[in-house]
PDB file as gemmi writes it, atoms N, CA and C in Angstrom:
CRYST1    1.000    1.000    1.000  90.00  90.00  90.00 P 1                      
ATOM      1  N   MET A   1     -20.314 -14.033  -7.781  1.00  0.00           N  
ATOM      2  CA  MET A   1     -20.219 -15.163  -8.673  1.00  0.00           C  
ATOM      3  C   MET A   1     -19.624 -14.712 -10.008  1.00  0.00           C  
ATOM      4  N   ALA A   2     -18.583 -15.346 -10.434  1.00  0.00           N  
ATOM      5  CA  ALA A   2     -17.880 -14.985 -11.662  1.00  0.00           C  
ATOM      6  C   ALA A   2     -18.620 -15.518 -12.883  1.00  0.00           C  
ATOM      7  N   PHE A   3     -18.442 -14.848 -13.998  1.00  0.00           N  
ATOM      8  CA  PHE A   3     -18.971 -15.354 -15.254  1.00  0.00           C  
ATOM      9  C   PHE A   3     -18.021 -14.973 -16.372  1.00  0.00           C  
ATOM     10  N   ASN A   4     -17.942 -15.845 -17.358  1.00  0.00           N  
ATOM     11  CA  ASN A   4     -17.001 -15.670 -18.462  1.00  0.00           C  
ATOM     12  C   ASN A   4     -17.521 -14.663 -19.479  1.00  0.00           C  
ATOM     13  N   LEU A   5     -16.594 -14.033 -20.170  1.00  0.00           N  
ATOM     14  CA  LEU A   5     -16.910 -13.114 -21.252  1.00  0.00           C  
ATOM     15  C   LEU A   5     -16.432 -13.686 -22.574  1.00  0.00           C  
ATOM     16  N   THR A   6     -17.104 -13.296 -23.627  1.00  0.00           N  
ATOM     17  CA  THR A   6     -16.664 -13.705 -24.964  1.00  0.00           C  
ATOM     18  C   THR A   6     -15.641 -12.698 -25.472  1.00  0.00           C  
ATOM     19  N   GLU A   7     -14.872 -13.123 -26.445  1.00  0.00           N  
ATOM     20  CA  GLU A   7     -13.926 -12.224 -27.098  1.00  0.00           C  
ATOM     21  C   GLU A   7     -14.679 -11.055 -27.735  1.00  0.00           C  
ATOM     22  N   GLU A   8     -15.856 -11.327 -28.268  1.00  0.00           N  
ATOM     23  CA  GLU A   8     -16.663 -10.277 -28.886  1.00  0.00           C  
ATOM     24  C   GLU A   8     -17.020  -9.186 -27.872  1.00  0.00           C  
ATOM     25  N   GLN A   9     -17.386  -9.561 -26.651  1.00  0.00           N  
ATOM     26  CA  GLN A   9     -17.706  -8.573 -25.621  1.00  0.00           C  
ATOM     27  C   GLN A   9     -16.486  -7.705 -25.293  1.00  0.00           C  
ATOM     28  N   LEU A  10     -15.329  -8.320 -25.214  1.00  0.00           N  
ATOM     29  CA  LEU A  10     -14.107  -7.576 -24.925  1.00  0.00           C  
ATOM     30  C   LEU A  10     -13.769  -6.613 -26.066  1.00  0.00           C  
ATOM     31  N   VAL A  11     -13.867  -7.074 -27.288  1.00  0.00           N  
ATOM     32  CA  VAL A  11     -13.582  -6.230 -28.446  1.00  0.00           C  
ATOM     33  C   VAL A  11     -14.588  -5.086 -28.526  1.00  0.00           C  
ATOM     34  N   ASN A  12     -15.870  -5.372 -28.294  1.00  0.00           N  
ATOM     35  CA  ASN A  12     -16.885  -4.314 -28.328  1.00  0.00           C  
ATOM     36  C   ASN A  12     -16.594  -3.235 -27.290  1.00  0.00           C  
ATOM     37  N   THR A  13     -16.119  -3.641 -26.130  1.00  0.00           N  
ATOM     38  CA  THR A  13     -15.765  -2.688 -25.079  1.00  0.00           C  
ATOM     39  C   THR A  13     -14.593  -1.828 -25.523  1.00  0.00           C  
ATOM     40  N   GLU A  14     -13.576  -2.452 -26.111  1.00  0.00           N  
ATOM     41  CA  GLU A  14     -12.423  -1.698 -26.595  1.00  0.00           C  
ATOM     42  C   GLU A  14     -12.834  -0.703 -27.682  1.00  0.00           C  
ATOM     43  N   VAL A  15     -13.730  -1.104 -28.557  1.00  0.00           N  
ATOM     44  CA  VAL A  15     -14.208  -0.202 -29.609  1.00  0.00           C  
ATOM     45  C   VAL A  15     -14.947   0.981 -28.983  1.00  0.00           C  
ATOM     46  N   GLU A  16     -15.829   0.709 -28.035  1.00  0.00           N  
ATOM     47  CA  GLU A  16     -16.585   1.795 -27.401  1.00  0.00           C  
ATOM     48  C   GLU A  16     -15.675   2.742 -26.622  1.00  0.00           C  
ATOM     49  N   LEU A  17     -14.653   2.188 -25.981  1.00  0.00           N  
ATOM     50  CA  LEU A  17     -13.699   3.021 -25.243  1.00  0.00           C  
ATOM     51  C   LEU A  17     -12.727   3.748 -26.168  1.00  0.00           C  
ATOM     52  N   GLY A  18     -12.534   3.203 -27.355  1.00  0.00           N  
ATOM     53  CA  GLY A  18     -11.534   3.770 -28.263  1.00  0.00           C  
ATOM     54  C   GLY A  18     -10.127   3.501 -27.779  1.00  0.00           C  
ATOM     55  N   ALA A  19      -9.959   2.414 -27.049  1.00  0.00           N  
ATOM     56  CA  ALA A  19      -8.650   2.070 -26.474  1.00  0.00           C  
ATOM     57  C   ALA A  19      -8.578   0.566 -26.236  1.00  0.00           C  
ATOM     58  N   ARG A  20      -7.372   0.078 -26.232  1.00  0.00           N  
ATOM     59  CA  ARG A  20      -7.125  -1.336 -25.927  1.00  0.00           C  
ATOM     60  C   ARG A  20      -7.105  -1.500 -24.413  1.00  0.00           C  
ATOM     61  N   LEU A  21      -7.759  -2.543 -23.923  1.00  0.00           N  
ATOM     62  CA  LEU A  21      -7.737  -2.845 -22.490  1.00  0.00           C  
ATOM     63  C   LEU A  21      -6.347  -3.346 -22.100  1.00  0.00           C  
ATOM     64  N   PRO A  22      -5.876  -3.007 -20.894  1.00  0.00           N  
ATOM     65  CA  PRO A  22      -4.584  -3.545 -20.436  1.00  0.00           C  
ATOM     66  C   PRO A  22      -4.629  -5.082 -20.454  1.00  0.00           C  
ATOM     67  N   HIS A  23      -3.538  -5.696 -20.898  1.00  0.00           N  
ATOM     68  CA  HIS A  23      -3.494  -7.154 -21.078  1.00  0.00           C  
ATOM     69  C   HIS A  23      -3.910  -7.919 -19.817  1.00  0.00           C  
ATOM     70  N   ASP A  24      -3.332  -7.609 -18.679  1.00  0.00           N  
ATOM     71  CA  ASP A  24      -3.639  -8.360 -17.454  1.00  0.00           C  
ATOM     72  C   ASP A  24      -5.099  -8.182 -17.036  1.00  0.00           C  
ATOM     73  N   TYR A  25      -5.603  -6.965 -17.150  1.00  0.00           N  
ATOM     74  CA  TYR A  25      -7.009  -6.702 -16.838  1.00  0.00           C  
ATOM     75  C   TYR A  25      -7.911  -7.502 -17.785  1.00  0.00           C  
ATOM     76  N   ARG A  26      -7.573  -7.481 -19.053  1.00  0.00           N  
ATOM     77  CA  ARG A  26      -8.357  -8.191 -20.072  1.00  0.00           C  
ATOM     78  C   ARG A  26      -8.423  -9.685 -19.763  1.00  0.00           C  
ATOM     79  N   GLU A  27      -7.280 -10.255 -19.404  1.00  0.00           N  
ATOM     80  CA  GLU A  27      -7.230 -11.691 -19.081  1.00  0.00           C  
ATOM     81  C   GLU A  27      -8.080 -12.022 -17.849  1.00  0.00           C  
ATOM     82  N   LEU A  28      -8.029 -11.167 -16.838  1.00  0.00           N  
ATOM     83  CA  LEU A  28      -8.856 -11.379 -15.649  1.00  0.00           C  
ATOM     84  C   LEU A  28     -10.339 -11.312 -15.985  1.00  0.00           C  
ATOM     85  N   MET A  29     -10.717 -10.358 -16.820  1.00  0.00           N  
ATOM     86  CA  MET A  29     -12.120 -10.181 -17.164  1.00  0.00           C  
ATOM     87  C   MET A  29     -12.666 -11.343 -17.975  1.00  0.00           C  
ATOM     88  N   LYS A  30     -11.826 -11.988 -18.779  1.00  0.00           N  
ATOM     89  CA  LYS A  30     -12.275 -13.134 -19.574  1.00  0.00           C  
ATOM     90  C   LYS A  30     -12.914 -14.198 -18.691  1.00  0.00           C  
ATOM     91  N   ASN A  31     -12.316 -14.447 -17.537  1.00  0.00           N  
ATOM     92  CA  ASN A  31     -12.788 -15.537 -16.679  1.00  0.00           C  
ATOM     93  C   ASN A  31     -13.663 -15.087 -15.520  1.00  0.00           C  
ATOM     94  N   ASP A  32     -13.477 -13.882 -15.030  1.00  0.00           N  
ATOM     95  CA  ASP A  32     -14.181 -13.470 -13.821  1.00  0.00           C  
ATOM     96  C   ASP A  32     -15.081 -12.252 -13.998  1.00  0.00           C  
ATOM     97  N   ASN A  33     -14.791 -11.396 -14.939  1.00  0.00           N  
ATOM     98  CA  ASN A  33     -15.502 -10.134 -15.164  1.00  0.00           C  
ATOM     99  C   ASN A  33     -15.771  -9.395 -13.858  1.00  0.00           C  
ATOM    100  N   GLY A  34     -14.711  -9.013 -13.232  1.00  0.00           N  
ATOM    101  CA  GLY A  34     -14.787  -8.290 -11.969  1.00  0.00           C  
ATOM    102  C   GLY A  34     -13.782  -8.878 -11.000  1.00  0.00           C  
ATOM    103  N   GLY A  35     -13.951  -8.586  -9.745  1.00  0.00           N  
ATOM    104  CA  GLY A  35     -13.076  -9.153  -8.738  1.00  0.00           C  
ATOM    105  C   GLY A  35     -12.291  -8.094  -7.999  1.00  0.00           C  
ATOM    106  N   GLU A  36     -11.261  -8.545  -7.323  1.00  0.00           N  
ATOM    107  CA  GLU A  36     -10.450  -7.664  -6.484  1.00  0.00           C  
ATOM    108  C   GLU A  36      -8.985  -7.759  -6.872  1.00  0.00           C  
ATOM    109  N   ALA A  37      -8.295  -6.680  -6.601  1.00  0.00           N  
ATOM    110  CA  ALA A  37      -6.839  -6.650  -6.696  1.00  0.00           C  
ATOM    111  C   ALA A  37      -6.352  -6.112  -5.352  1.00  0.00           C  
ATOM    112  N   ILE A  38      -5.575  -6.902  -4.657  1.00  0.00           N  
ATOM    113  CA  ILE A  38      -5.069  -6.531  -3.339  1.00  0.00           C  
ATOM    114  C   ILE A  38      -3.610  -6.110  -3.480  1.00  0.00           C  
ATOM    115  N   THR A  39      -3.318  -4.901  -3.010  1.00  0.00           N  
ATOM    116  CA  THR A  39      -1.938  -4.426  -3.015  1.00  0.00           C  
ATOM    117  C   THR A  39      -1.519  -4.181  -1.571  1.00  0.00           C  
ATOM    118  N   GLU A  40      -0.262  -3.880  -1.385  1.00  0.00           N  
ATOM    119  CA  GLU A  40       0.238  -3.580  -0.049  1.00  0.00           C  
ATOM    120  C   GLU A  40      -0.464  -2.350   0.543  1.00  0.00           C  
ATOM    121  N   GLU A  41      -0.800  -1.402  -0.327  1.00  0.00           N  
ATOM    122  CA  GLU A  41      -1.385  -0.146   0.124  1.00  0.00           C  
ATOM    123  C   GLU A  41      -2.905  -0.153   0.207  1.00  0.00           C  
ATOM    124  N   ASP A  42      -3.584  -0.968  -0.624  1.00  0.00           N  
ATOM    125  CA  ASP A  42      -5.030  -0.855  -0.720  1.00  0.00           C  
ATOM    126  C   ASP A  42      -5.668  -2.108  -1.306  1.00  0.00           C  
ATOM    127  N   ASP A  43      -6.986  -2.198  -1.153  1.00  0.00           N  
ATOM    128  CA  ASP A  43      -7.792  -3.236  -1.789  1.00  0.00           C  
ATOM    129  C   ASP A  43      -8.623  -2.554  -2.872  1.00  0.00           C  
ATOM    130  N   TRP A  44      -8.618  -3.115  -4.068  1.00  0.00           N  
ATOM    131  CA  TRP A  44      -9.278  -2.499  -5.208  1.00  0.00           C  
ATOM    132  C   TRP A  44     -10.365  -3.413  -5.755  1.00  0.00           C  
ATOM    133  N   GLU A  45     -11.510  -2.831  -6.096  1.00  0.00           N  
ATOM    134  CA  GLU A  45     -12.587  -3.545  -6.777  1.00  0.00           C  
ATOM    135  C   GLU A  45     -12.453  -3.244  -8.267  1.00  0.00           C  
ATOM    136  N   LEU A  46     -12.225  -4.285  -9.060  1.00  0.00           N  
ATOM    137  CA  LEU A  46     -12.055  -4.103 -10.503  1.00  0.00           C  
ATOM    138  C   LEU A  46     -13.406  -3.846 -11.163  1.00  0.00           C  
ATOM    139  N   TYR A  47     -13.447  -2.854 -12.053  1.00  0.00           N  
ATOM    140  CA  TYR A  47     -14.679  -2.579 -12.794  1.00  0.00           C  
ATOM    141  C   TYR A  47     -14.899  -3.671 -13.825  1.00  0.00           C  
ATOM    142  N   PRO A  48     -16.102  -4.198 -13.901  1.00  0.00           N  
ATOM    143  CA  PRO A  48     -16.385  -5.252 -14.881  1.00  0.00           C  
ATOM    144  C   PRO A  48     -16.602  -4.679 -16.282  1.00  0.00           C  
ATOM    145  N   ILE A  49     -16.714  -5.586 -17.227  1.00  0.00           N  
ATOM    146  CA  ILE A  49     -17.096  -5.255 -18.595  1.00  0.00           C  
ATOM    147  C   ILE A  49     -18.625  -5.295 -18.647  1.00  0.00           C  
ATOM    148  N   LYS A  50     -19.230  -4.299 -19.313  1.00  0.00           N  
ATOM    149  CA  LYS A  50     -20.692  -4.253 -19.411  1.00  0.00           C  
ATOM    150  C   LYS A  50     -21.217  -5.507 -20.096  1.00  0.00           C  
ATOM    151  N   ASP A  51     -22.228  -6.096 -19.487  1.00  0.00           N  
ATOM    152  CA  ASP A  51     -22.873  -7.290 -20.034  1.00  0.00           C  
ATOM    153  C   ASP A  51     -24.372  -7.042 -19.991  1.00  0.00           C  
ATOM    154  N   ARG A  52     -24.986  -6.912 -21.148  1.00  0.00           N  
ATOM    155  CA  ARG A  52     -26.415  -6.599 -21.205  1.00  0.00           C  
ATOM    156  C   ARG A  52     -27.280  -7.663 -20.534  1.00  0.00           C  
ATOM    157  N   LYS A  53     -26.843  -8.915 -20.545  1.00  0.00           N  
ATOM    158  CA  LYS A  53     -27.619  -9.987 -19.923  1.00  0.00           C  
ATOM    159  C   LYS A  53     -27.502  -9.976 -18.403  1.00  0.00           C  
ATOM    160  N   LYS A  54     -26.428  -9.399 -17.894  1.00  0.00           N  
ATOM    161  CA  LYS A  54     -26.187  -9.338 -16.451  1.00  0.00           C  
ATOM    162  C   LYS A  54     -25.983  -7.881 -16.038  1.00  0.00           C  
ATOM    163  N   LEU A  55     -26.841  -7.002 -16.541  1.00  0.00           N  
ATOM    164  CA  LEU A  55     -26.665  -5.565 -16.372  1.00  0.00           C  
ATOM    165  C   LEU A  55     -26.611  -5.141 -14.909  1.00  0.00           C  
ATOM    166  N   ALA A  56     -27.434  -5.715 -14.066  1.00  0.00           N  
ATOM    167  CA  ALA A  56     -27.431  -5.321 -12.647  1.00  0.00           C  
ATOM    168  C   ALA A  56     -26.081  -5.615 -11.995  1.00  0.00           C  
ATOM    169  N   ARG A  57     -25.409  -6.671 -12.426  1.00  0.00           N  
ATOM    170  CA  ARG A  57     -24.122  -7.043 -11.834  1.00  0.00           C  
ATOM    171  C   ARG A  57     -22.964  -6.310 -12.474  1.00  0.00           C  
ATOM    172  N   THR A  58     -23.218  -5.612 -13.579  1.00  0.00           N  
ATOM    173  CA  THR A  58     -22.131  -4.907 -14.257  1.00  0.00           C  
ATOM    174  C   THR A  58     -22.455  -3.428 -14.454  1.00  0.00           C  
ATOM    175  N   CYS A  59     -23.323  -2.871 -13.623  1.00  0.00           N  
ATOM    176  CA  CYS A  59     -23.746  -1.473 -13.808  1.00  0.00           C  
ATOM    177  C   CYS A  59     -22.596  -0.484 -13.611  1.00  0.00           C  
ATOM    178  N   ASN A  60     -21.597  -0.837 -12.837  1.00  0.00           N  
ATOM    179  CA  ASN A  60     -20.427   0.045 -12.649  1.00  0.00           C  
ATOM    180  C   ASN A  60     -19.294  -0.379 -13.581  1.00  0.00           C  
ATOM    181  N   HIS A  61     -19.637  -0.630 -14.830  1.00  0.00           N  
ATOM    182  CA  HIS A  61     -18.677  -1.153 -15.810  1.00  0.00           C  
ATOM    183  C   HIS A  61     -17.618  -0.124 -16.194  1.00  0.00           C  
ATOM    184  N   ILE A  62     -16.557  -0.609 -16.802  1.00  0.00           N  
ATOM    185  CA  ILE A  62     -15.391   0.208 -17.138  1.00  0.00           C  
ATOM    186  C   ILE A  62     -15.732   1.391 -18.050  1.00  0.00           C  
ATOM    187  N   ILE A  63     -16.697   1.211 -18.954  1.00  0.00           N  
ATOM    188  CA  ILE A  63     -17.055   2.306 -19.860  1.00  0.00           C  
ATOM    189  C   ILE A  63     -17.680   3.454 -19.079  1.00  0.00           C  
ATOM    190  N   ALA A  64     -18.661   3.151 -18.248  1.00  0.00           N  
ATOM    191  CA  ALA A  64     -19.340   4.191 -17.463  1.00  0.00           C  
ATOM    192  C   ALA A  64     -18.388   4.863 -16.484  1.00  0.00           C  
ATOM    193  N   GLU A  65     -17.554   4.084 -15.829  1.00  0.00           N  
ATOM    194  CA  GLU A  65     -16.630   4.637 -14.833  1.00  0.00           C  
ATOM    195  C   GLU A  65     -15.559   5.501 -15.490  1.00  0.00           C  
ATOM    196  N   THR A  66     -15.063   5.084 -16.648  1.00  0.00           N  
ATOM    197  CA  THR A  66     -14.064   5.885 -17.360  1.00  0.00           C  
ATOM    198  C   THR A  66     -14.675   7.200 -17.824  1.00  0.00           C  
ATOM    199  N   LYS A  67     -15.875   7.147 -18.395  1.00  0.00           N  
ATOM    200  CA  LYS A  67     -16.541   8.373 -18.848  1.00  0.00           C  
ATOM    201  C   LYS A  67     -16.805   9.316 -17.682  1.00  0.00           C  
ATOM    202  N   ALA A  68     -17.202   8.772 -16.539  1.00  0.00           N  
ATOM    203  CA  ALA A  68     -17.449   9.605 -15.359  1.00  0.00           C  
ATOM    204  C   ALA A  68     -16.169  10.295 -14.903  1.00  0.00           C  
ATOM    205  N   CYS A  69     -15.050   9.614 -14.991  1.00  0.00           N  
ATOM    206  CA  CYS A  69     -13.767  10.191 -14.547  1.00  0.00           C  
ATOM    207  C   CYS A  69     -13.338  11.378 -15.400  1.00  0.00           C  
ATOM    208  N   PHE A  70     -13.703  11.394 -16.671  1.00  0.00           N  
ATOM    209  CA  PHE A  70     -13.328  12.523 -17.526  1.00  0.00           C  
ATOM    210  C   PHE A  70     -13.973  13.816 -17.045  1.00  0.00           C  
ATOM    211  N   GLY A  71     -15.072  13.717 -16.313  1.00  0.00           N  
ATOM    212  CA  GLY A  71     -15.720  14.897 -15.767  1.00  0.00           C  
ATOM    213  C   GLY A  71     -14.969  15.510 -14.600  1.00  0.00           C  
ATOM    214  N   PHE A  72     -13.992  14.807 -14.054  1.00  0.00           N  
ATOM    215  CA  PHE A  72     -13.226  15.310 -12.910  1.00  0.00           C  
ATOM    216  C   PHE A  72     -12.268  16.427 -13.300  1.00  0.00           C  
ATOM    217  N   GLY A  73     -11.898  16.500 -14.562  1.00  0.00           N  
ATOM    218  CA  GLY A  73     -11.014  17.559 -15.025  1.00  0.00           C  
ATOM    219  C   GLY A  73      -9.540  17.235 -14.949  1.00  0.00           C  
ATOM    220  N   ASN A  74      -9.119  16.397 -14.023  1.00  0.00           N  
ATOM    221  CA  ASN A  74      -7.698  16.076 -13.906  1.00  0.00           C  
ATOM    222  C   ASN A  74      -7.402  14.624 -14.283  1.00  0.00           C  
ATOM    223  N   PHE A  75      -8.362  13.946 -14.878  1.00  0.00           N  
ATOM    224  CA  PHE A  75      -8.168  12.557 -15.291  1.00  0.00           C  
ATOM    225  C   PHE A  75      -7.402  12.544 -16.615  1.00  0.00           C  
ATOM    226  N   PRO A  76      -6.321  11.773 -16.714  1.00  0.00           N  
ATOM    227  CA  PRO A  76      -5.520  11.744 -17.947  1.00  0.00           C  
ATOM    228  C   PRO A  76      -6.373  11.397 -19.173  1.00  0.00           C  
ATOM    229  N   HIS A  77      -6.162  12.102 -20.261  1.00  0.00           N  
ATOM    230  CA  HIS A  77      -6.991  12.013 -21.460  1.00  0.00           C  
ATOM    231  C   HIS A  77      -7.116  10.593 -22.030  1.00  0.00           C  
ATOM    232  N   HIS A  78      -6.049   9.828 -22.063  1.00  0.00           N  
ATOM    233  CA  HIS A  78      -6.085   8.494 -22.673  1.00  0.00           C  
ATOM    234  C   HIS A  78      -6.147   7.374 -21.643  1.00  0.00           C  
ATOM    235  N   ALA A  79      -6.486   7.693 -20.412  1.00  0.00           N  
ATOM    236  CA  ALA A  79      -6.516   6.691 -19.344  1.00  0.00           C  
ATOM    237  C   ALA A  79      -7.846   5.935 -19.325  1.00  0.00           C  
ATOM    238  N   LEU A  80      -7.811   4.744 -18.729  1.00  0.00           N  
ATOM    239  CA  LEU A  80      -9.003   3.946 -18.484  1.00  0.00           C  
ATOM    240  C   LEU A  80      -9.114   3.717 -16.983  1.00  0.00           C  
ATOM    241  N   ALA A  81     -10.283   3.966 -16.419  1.00  0.00           N  
ATOM    242  CA  ALA A  81     -10.519   3.679 -15.004  1.00  0.00           C  
ATOM    243  C   ALA A  81     -10.811   2.188 -14.892  1.00  0.00           C  
ATOM    244  N   ILE A  82      -9.942   1.443 -14.192  1.00  0.00           N  
ATOM    245  CA  ILE A  82     -10.139  -0.005 -14.128  1.00  0.00           C  
ATOM    246  C   ILE A  82     -10.543  -0.511 -12.745  1.00  0.00           C  
ATOM    247  N   ALA A  83     -10.425   0.343 -11.706  1.00  0.00           N  
ATOM    248  CA  ALA A  83     -10.782  -0.106 -10.359  1.00  0.00           C  
ATOM    249  C   ALA A  83     -10.970   1.078  -9.424  1.00  0.00           C  
ATOM    250  N   SER A  84     -11.600   0.787  -8.287  1.00  0.00           N  
ATOM    251  CA  SER A  84     -11.800   1.789  -7.240  1.00  0.00           C  
ATOM    252  C   SER A  84     -11.524   1.136  -5.897  1.00  0.00           C  
ATOM    253  N   ASN A  85     -11.062   1.954  -4.940  1.00  0.00           N  
ATOM    254  CA  ASN A  85     -10.821   1.410  -3.606  1.00  0.00           C  
ATOM    255  C   ASN A  85     -12.005   1.673  -2.669  1.00  0.00           C  
ATOM    256  N   GLY A  86     -13.087   2.233  -3.192  1.00  0.00           N  
ATOM    257  CA  GLY A  86     -14.266   2.507  -2.373  1.00  0.00           C  
ATOM    258  C   GLY A  86     -14.174   3.785  -1.580  1.00  0.00           C  
ATOM    259  N   LEU A  87     -13.057   4.489  -1.679  1.00  0.00           N  
ATOM    260  CA  LEU A  87     -12.850   5.733  -0.950  1.00  0.00           C  
ATOM    261  C   LEU A  87     -12.736   6.932  -1.892  1.00  0.00           C  
ATOM    262  N   GLY A  88     -13.089   6.712  -3.152  1.00  0.00           N  
ATOM    263  CA  GLY A  88     -13.011   7.782  -4.144  1.00  0.00           C  
ATOM    264  C   GLY A  88     -11.761   7.739  -4.994  1.00  0.00           C  
ATOM    265  N   ASP A  89     -10.809   6.898  -4.641  1.00  0.00           N  
ATOM    266  CA  ASP A  89      -9.588   6.775  -5.435  1.00  0.00           C  
ATOM    267  C   ASP A  89      -9.836   5.825  -6.603  1.00  0.00           C  
ATOM    268  N   LYS A  90      -9.285   6.164  -7.749  1.00  0.00           N  
ATOM    269  CA  LYS A  90      -9.405   5.337  -8.956  1.00  0.00           C  
ATOM    270  C   LYS A  90      -8.045   4.795  -9.323  1.00  0.00           C  
ATOM    271  N   TRP A  91      -8.044   3.581  -9.798  1.00  0.00           N  
ATOM    272  CA  TRP A  91      -6.841   2.957 -10.355  1.00  0.00           C  
ATOM    273  C   TRP A  91      -7.036   3.044 -11.858  1.00  0.00           C  
ATOM    274  N   PHE A  92      -6.098   3.676 -12.528  1.00  0.00           N  
ATOM    275  CA  PHE A  92      -6.260   3.813 -13.972  1.00  0.00           C  
ATOM    276  C   PHE A  92      -5.031   3.339 -14.691  1.00  0.00           C  
ATOM    277  N   SER A  93      -5.248   3.056 -15.958  1.00  0.00           N  
ATOM    278  CA  SER A  93      -4.188   2.539 -16.814  1.00  0.00           C  
ATOM    279  C   SER A  93      -4.056   3.430 -18.012  1.00  0.00           C  
TER     280      SER A  93                                                      
END                                                                             
């Protein structure tokens, strides 16, 4: 079930990440805060924006997933993890 985000939630996320969210991802999150992106090669689950009121539904949020990726050692320094294909692959921007 989708739920809308406020501009304040999006800005707070960008501040915590220290980076601007990709425009298309940001627009999708405003209305759905999560969802899928289907490509020819794979199906991707988009990481939601953390929402304290709906924490159980947003526990794999973009902030936590991006921070976890930095521990891999080969994750680009200024990248954001925005999705996963469920097989360990990350889609980053």
